[in-house]
XYZ file of C-alpha atoms in Angstrom:
351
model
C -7.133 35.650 -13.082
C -4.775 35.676 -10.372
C -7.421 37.561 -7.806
C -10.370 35.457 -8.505
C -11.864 32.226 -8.735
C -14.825 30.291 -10.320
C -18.227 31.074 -7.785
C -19.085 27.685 -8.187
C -16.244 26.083 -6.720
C -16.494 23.155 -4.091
C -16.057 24.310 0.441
C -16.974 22.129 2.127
C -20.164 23.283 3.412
C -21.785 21.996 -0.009
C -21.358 18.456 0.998
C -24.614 18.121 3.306
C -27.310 15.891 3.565
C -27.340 13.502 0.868
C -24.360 15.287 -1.651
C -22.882 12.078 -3.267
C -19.716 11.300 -5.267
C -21.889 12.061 -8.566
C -23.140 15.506 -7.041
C -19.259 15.947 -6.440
C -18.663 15.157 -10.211
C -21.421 17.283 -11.377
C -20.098 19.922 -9.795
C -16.745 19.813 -10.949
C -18.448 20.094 -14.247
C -19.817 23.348 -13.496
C -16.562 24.888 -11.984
C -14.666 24.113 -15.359
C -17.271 25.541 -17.859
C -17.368 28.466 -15.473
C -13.349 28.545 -15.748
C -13.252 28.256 -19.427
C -15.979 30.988 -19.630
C -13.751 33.290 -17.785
C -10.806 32.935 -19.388
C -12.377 33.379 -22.629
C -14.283 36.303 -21.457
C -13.737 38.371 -18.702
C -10.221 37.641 -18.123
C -9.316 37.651 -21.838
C -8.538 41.366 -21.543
C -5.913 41.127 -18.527
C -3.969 37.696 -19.406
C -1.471 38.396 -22.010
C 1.949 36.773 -23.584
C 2.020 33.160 -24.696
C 3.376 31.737 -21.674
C 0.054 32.755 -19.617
C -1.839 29.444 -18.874
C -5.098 31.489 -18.390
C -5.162 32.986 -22.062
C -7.125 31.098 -24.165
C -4.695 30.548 -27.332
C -1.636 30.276 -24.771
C 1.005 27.424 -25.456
C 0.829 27.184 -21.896
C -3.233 26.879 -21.942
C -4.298 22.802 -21.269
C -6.622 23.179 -23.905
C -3.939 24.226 -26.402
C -1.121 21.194 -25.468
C -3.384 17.963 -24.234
C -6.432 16.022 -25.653
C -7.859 16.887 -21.976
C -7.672 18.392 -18.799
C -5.953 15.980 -17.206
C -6.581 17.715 -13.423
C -9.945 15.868 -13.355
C -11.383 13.827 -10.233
C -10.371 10.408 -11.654
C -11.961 6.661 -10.213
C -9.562 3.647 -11.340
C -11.736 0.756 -10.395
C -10.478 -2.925 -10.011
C -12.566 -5.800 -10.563
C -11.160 -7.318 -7.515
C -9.406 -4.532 -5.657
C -7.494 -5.822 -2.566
C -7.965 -2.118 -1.338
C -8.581 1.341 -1.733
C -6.623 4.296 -1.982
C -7.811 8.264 -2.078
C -4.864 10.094 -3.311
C -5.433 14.123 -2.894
C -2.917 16.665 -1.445
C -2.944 20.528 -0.698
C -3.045 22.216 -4.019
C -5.870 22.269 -6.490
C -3.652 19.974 -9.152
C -3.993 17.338 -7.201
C -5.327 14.407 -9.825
C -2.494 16.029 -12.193
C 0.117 15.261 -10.129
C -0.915 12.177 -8.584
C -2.035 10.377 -11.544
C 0.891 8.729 -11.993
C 0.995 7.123 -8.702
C -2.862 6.539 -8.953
C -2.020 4.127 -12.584
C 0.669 2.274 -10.026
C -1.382 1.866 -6.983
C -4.462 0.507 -9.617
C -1.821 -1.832 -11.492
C -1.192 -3.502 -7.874
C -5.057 -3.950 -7.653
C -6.354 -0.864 -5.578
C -9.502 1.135 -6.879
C -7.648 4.498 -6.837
C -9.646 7.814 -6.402
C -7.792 11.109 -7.313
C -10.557 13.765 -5.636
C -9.308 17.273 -6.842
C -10.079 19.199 -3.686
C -9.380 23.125 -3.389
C -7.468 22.650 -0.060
C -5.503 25.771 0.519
C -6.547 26.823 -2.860
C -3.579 28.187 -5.400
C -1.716 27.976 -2.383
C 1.221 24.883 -1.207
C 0.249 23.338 2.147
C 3.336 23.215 3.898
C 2.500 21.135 7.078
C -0.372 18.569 8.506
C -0.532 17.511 12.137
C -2.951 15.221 13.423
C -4.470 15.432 16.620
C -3.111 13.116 19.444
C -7.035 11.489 19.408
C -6.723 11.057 15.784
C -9.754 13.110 15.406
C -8.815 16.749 13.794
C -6.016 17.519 11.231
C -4.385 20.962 10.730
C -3.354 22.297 7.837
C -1.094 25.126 7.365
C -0.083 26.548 4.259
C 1.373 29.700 1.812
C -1.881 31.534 2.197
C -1.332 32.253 6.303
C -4.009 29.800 7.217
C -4.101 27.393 9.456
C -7.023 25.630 8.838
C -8.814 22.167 11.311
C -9.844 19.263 9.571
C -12.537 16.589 10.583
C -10.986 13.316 9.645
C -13.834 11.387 9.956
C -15.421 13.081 7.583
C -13.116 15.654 5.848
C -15.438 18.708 6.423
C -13.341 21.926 7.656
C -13.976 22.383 11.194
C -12.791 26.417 11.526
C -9.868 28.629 10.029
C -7.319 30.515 11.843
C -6.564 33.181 11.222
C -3.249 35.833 12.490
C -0.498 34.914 10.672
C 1.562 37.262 8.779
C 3.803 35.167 6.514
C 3.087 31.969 5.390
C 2.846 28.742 7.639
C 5.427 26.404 7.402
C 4.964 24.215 10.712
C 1.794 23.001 12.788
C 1.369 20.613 15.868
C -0.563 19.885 18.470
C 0.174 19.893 22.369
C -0.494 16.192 23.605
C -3.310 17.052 25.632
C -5.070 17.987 22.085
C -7.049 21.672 23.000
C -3.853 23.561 21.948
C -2.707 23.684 18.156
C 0.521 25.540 17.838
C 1.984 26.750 14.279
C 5.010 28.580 12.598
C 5.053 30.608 10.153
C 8.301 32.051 7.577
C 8.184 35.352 9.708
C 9.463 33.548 12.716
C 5.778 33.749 14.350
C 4.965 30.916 16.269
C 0.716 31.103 17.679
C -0.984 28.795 20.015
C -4.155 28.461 19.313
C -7.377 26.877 21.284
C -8.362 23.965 19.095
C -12.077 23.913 20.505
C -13.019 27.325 19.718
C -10.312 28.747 17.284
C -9.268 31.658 19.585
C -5.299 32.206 19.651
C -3.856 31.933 22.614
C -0.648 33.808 22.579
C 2.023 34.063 20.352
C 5.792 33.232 20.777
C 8.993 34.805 19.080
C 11.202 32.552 17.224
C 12.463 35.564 14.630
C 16.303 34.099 15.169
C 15.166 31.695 12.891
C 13.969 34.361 9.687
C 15.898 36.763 7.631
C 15.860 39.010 5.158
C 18.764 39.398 3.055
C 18.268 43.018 0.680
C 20.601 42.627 -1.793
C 18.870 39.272 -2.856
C 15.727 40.557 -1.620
C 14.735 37.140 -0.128
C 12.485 36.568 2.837
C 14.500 33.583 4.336
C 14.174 30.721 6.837
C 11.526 30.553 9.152
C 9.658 28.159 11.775
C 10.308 24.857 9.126
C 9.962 22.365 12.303
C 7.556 22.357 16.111
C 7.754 19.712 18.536
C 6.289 19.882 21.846
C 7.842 17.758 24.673
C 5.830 14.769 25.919
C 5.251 16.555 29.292
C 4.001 19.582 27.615
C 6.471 21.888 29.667
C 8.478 22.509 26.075
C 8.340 23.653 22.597
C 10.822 23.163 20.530
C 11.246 25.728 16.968
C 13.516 24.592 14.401
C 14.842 26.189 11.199
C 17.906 28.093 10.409
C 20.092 30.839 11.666
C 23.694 32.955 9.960
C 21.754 33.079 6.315
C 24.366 34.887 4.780
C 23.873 33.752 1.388
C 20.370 32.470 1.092
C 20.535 32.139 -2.293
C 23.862 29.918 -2.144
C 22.165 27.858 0.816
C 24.582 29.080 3.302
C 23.494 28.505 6.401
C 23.139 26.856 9.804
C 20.587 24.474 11.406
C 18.812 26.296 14.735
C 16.486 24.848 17.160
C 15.042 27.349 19.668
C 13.578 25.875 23.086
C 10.979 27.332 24.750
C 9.402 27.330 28.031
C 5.385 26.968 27.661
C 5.430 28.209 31.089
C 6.434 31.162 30.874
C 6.198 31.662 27.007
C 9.732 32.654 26.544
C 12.978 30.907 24.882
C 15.172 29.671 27.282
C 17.726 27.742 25.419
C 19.236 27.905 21.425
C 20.649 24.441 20.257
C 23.002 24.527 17.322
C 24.818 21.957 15.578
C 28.246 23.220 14.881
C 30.303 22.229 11.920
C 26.878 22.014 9.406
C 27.102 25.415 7.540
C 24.588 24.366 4.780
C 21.536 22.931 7.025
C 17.971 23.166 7.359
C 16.019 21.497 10.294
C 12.793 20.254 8.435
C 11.649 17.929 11.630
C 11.709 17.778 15.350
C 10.558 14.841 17.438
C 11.214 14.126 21.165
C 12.482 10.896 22.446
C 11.054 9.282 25.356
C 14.492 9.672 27.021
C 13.774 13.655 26.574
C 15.846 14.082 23.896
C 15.185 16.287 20.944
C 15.721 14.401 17.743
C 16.025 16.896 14.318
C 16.237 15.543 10.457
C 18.746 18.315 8.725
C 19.603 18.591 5.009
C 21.315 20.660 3.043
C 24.336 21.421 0.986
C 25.875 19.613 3.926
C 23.709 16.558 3.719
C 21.567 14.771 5.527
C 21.830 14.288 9.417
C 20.150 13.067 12.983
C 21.113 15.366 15.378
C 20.154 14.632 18.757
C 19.908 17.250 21.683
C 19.504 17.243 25.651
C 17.171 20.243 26.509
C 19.730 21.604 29.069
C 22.653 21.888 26.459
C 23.689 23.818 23.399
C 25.042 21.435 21.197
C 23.948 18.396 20.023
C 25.816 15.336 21.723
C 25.149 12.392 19.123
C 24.930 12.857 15.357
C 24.436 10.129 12.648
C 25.083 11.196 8.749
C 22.445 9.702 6.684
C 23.035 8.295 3.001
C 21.657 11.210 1.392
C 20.409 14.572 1.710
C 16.735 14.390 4.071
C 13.912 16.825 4.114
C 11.530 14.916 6.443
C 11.380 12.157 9.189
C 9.465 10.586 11.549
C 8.951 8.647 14.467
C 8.028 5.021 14.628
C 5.471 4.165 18.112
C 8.418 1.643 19.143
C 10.357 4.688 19.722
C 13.220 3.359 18.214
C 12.501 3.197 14.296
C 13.378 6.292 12.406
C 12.070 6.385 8.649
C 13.850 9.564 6.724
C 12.645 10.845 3.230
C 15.453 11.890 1.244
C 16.094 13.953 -1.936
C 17.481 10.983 -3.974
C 13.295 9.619 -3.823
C 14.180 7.173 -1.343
C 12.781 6.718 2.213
C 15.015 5.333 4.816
C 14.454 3.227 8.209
C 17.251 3.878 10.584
C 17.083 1.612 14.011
C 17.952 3.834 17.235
C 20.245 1.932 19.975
C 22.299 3.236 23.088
C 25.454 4.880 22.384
C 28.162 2.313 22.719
C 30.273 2.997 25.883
């Protein structure tokens, strides 16, 4: 069960022509009964123990604890919606895990679709980038894809393949034909978005380790950002894991030159000994901006390309795990462990 999956699931080449939303559902159908026939059948044999979701008397087994399968497409339709909302993410559980929201979103009058979509299959997506045109989105996830998305239409444009660990980061350059993306390994790939064909890669392994006596893979490229001049990437992560396990560790941000291909500057952030950079984004005043969190909490650090350390911090209310940039260039939002996102206004350092 865990090497295999129903023949009749939906790629996106099956949605040609004039495949409609009931096609979709139809479908769906068909992948299910084929799922229930395997697990009752062929893969009756090699899923054993209660706690196996894929044997068919499991406690674990939908069809054992719930009226229904509950990870169905599901259509919430309001009589007079005031908008509409697709909900899907990168795993296959989608409609599972977004009901909820779905029953909140159609309470406040949306007709709410929850489209269970394959994505990266079994596997987490663990970063989206959207083109600078607003045209393509990559996808990079557990699996070592990379994978180009048509937003217009959501067919997959091409995969990309090379990675040897799983992807954790993906953006593009600003001219849009190069996608870079980083995986746990410490790999970072450039890749031409046109035709697919990697470009060259570019070591960030300070940023991965491997402890053996907890046998954890650890750290890895968690953050890109290229500079708005395209001269500069920046790779952020994590460095001096001496206790993965305990979360002891220190944010890292590794510049490189896209030049010449090669670092040319590490940026640490002294004093934060359980951090994580999870986002990079340059400021039009060519500073590097970084969201860290950790057992240390949650921090903006702020960097000048030509130094080591960071010369402004600002400790944020909570612990942080993502951030983001606001086109006024001054508007931080920060999404935080305690489920609340945060807007923090930037303004020059008082004299």
């Amino acid at each position: 069960w865990h090497r295999e999956a129903p023949g009749s699931e939906i790629v996106a080449s099956d949605a040609k022509g004039a495949y409609s939303f009931a096609d979709y559902l139809a479908q769906e159908d068909r992948v299910f009964a084929e799922l229930d026939a395997l697990v009752d059948k062929r893969w009756a044999g090699e899923s054993v123990g209660k706690f196996c979701r894929y044997k068919a008397d499991s406690v674990c087994n939908p069809a054992t604890l719930f009226e229904r399968n509950w990870n169905r497409t599901f259509v919430f339709e309001a009589k007079e919606p005031v908008g509409g909302v697709l909900l899907v993410h990168g795993l296959s559980d989608a409609p599972y895990s977004l009901r909820a929201l779905g029953e909140r979103m159609h309470a406040s009058g949306y007709t709410v679709i929850g489209l269970r979509v394959p994505g990266h299959g079994t596997s987490w997506v663990r970063a989206l980038a959207a083109s600078p045109d607003g045209t393509v989105l990559a996808s990079g996830g557990n699996d070592n894809m990379v994978r180009l998305w048509n937003l217009a239409d959501g067919t997959l444009l091409r995969e990309l393949s090379g990675h040897e660990k799983q992807v954790y980061s993906v953006t593009f350059h600003p001219d849009g034909k190069s996608l870079f993306s980083g995986d746990l390994g410490g790999g970072v790939r450039q890749w031409d978005v046109q035709t697919g064909a990697e470009q060259r890669k570019l070591d960030a392994t300070p940023l991965y380790s491997y402890n053996g006596g907890q046998q954890v893979d650890f750290g890895g490229v968690r953050a890109l950002a290229v500079s708005p001049d395209g001269r500069r990437l920046a790779a952020g992560g994590l460095y001096k894991a001496s206790n993965p396990l305990g979360a002891v560790h220190e944010p890292l941000v590794i510049l490189f030159s896209l030049e010449s291909g090669t670092a040319e500057q590490q940026q640490l952030a002294e004093g934060i000994t359980q951090g994580v950079l999870w986002r990079l984004v340059w400021l039009s005043d060519g500073s590097l901006m970084g969201v860290c969190g950790g057992g240390s909490g949650g921090w903006l650090l702020f960097w000048k390309h030509e130094d080591d350390k960071d010369y402004h911090r600002f400790q944020l209310d909570s612990l942080a795990r993502d951030m983001d940039l606001h086109v006024d260039g001054m508007t931080v939002a920060t999404a935080h462990y305690d489920r609340h996102v945060r807007s923090t206004k930037l303004s020059a350092k008082p004299a």
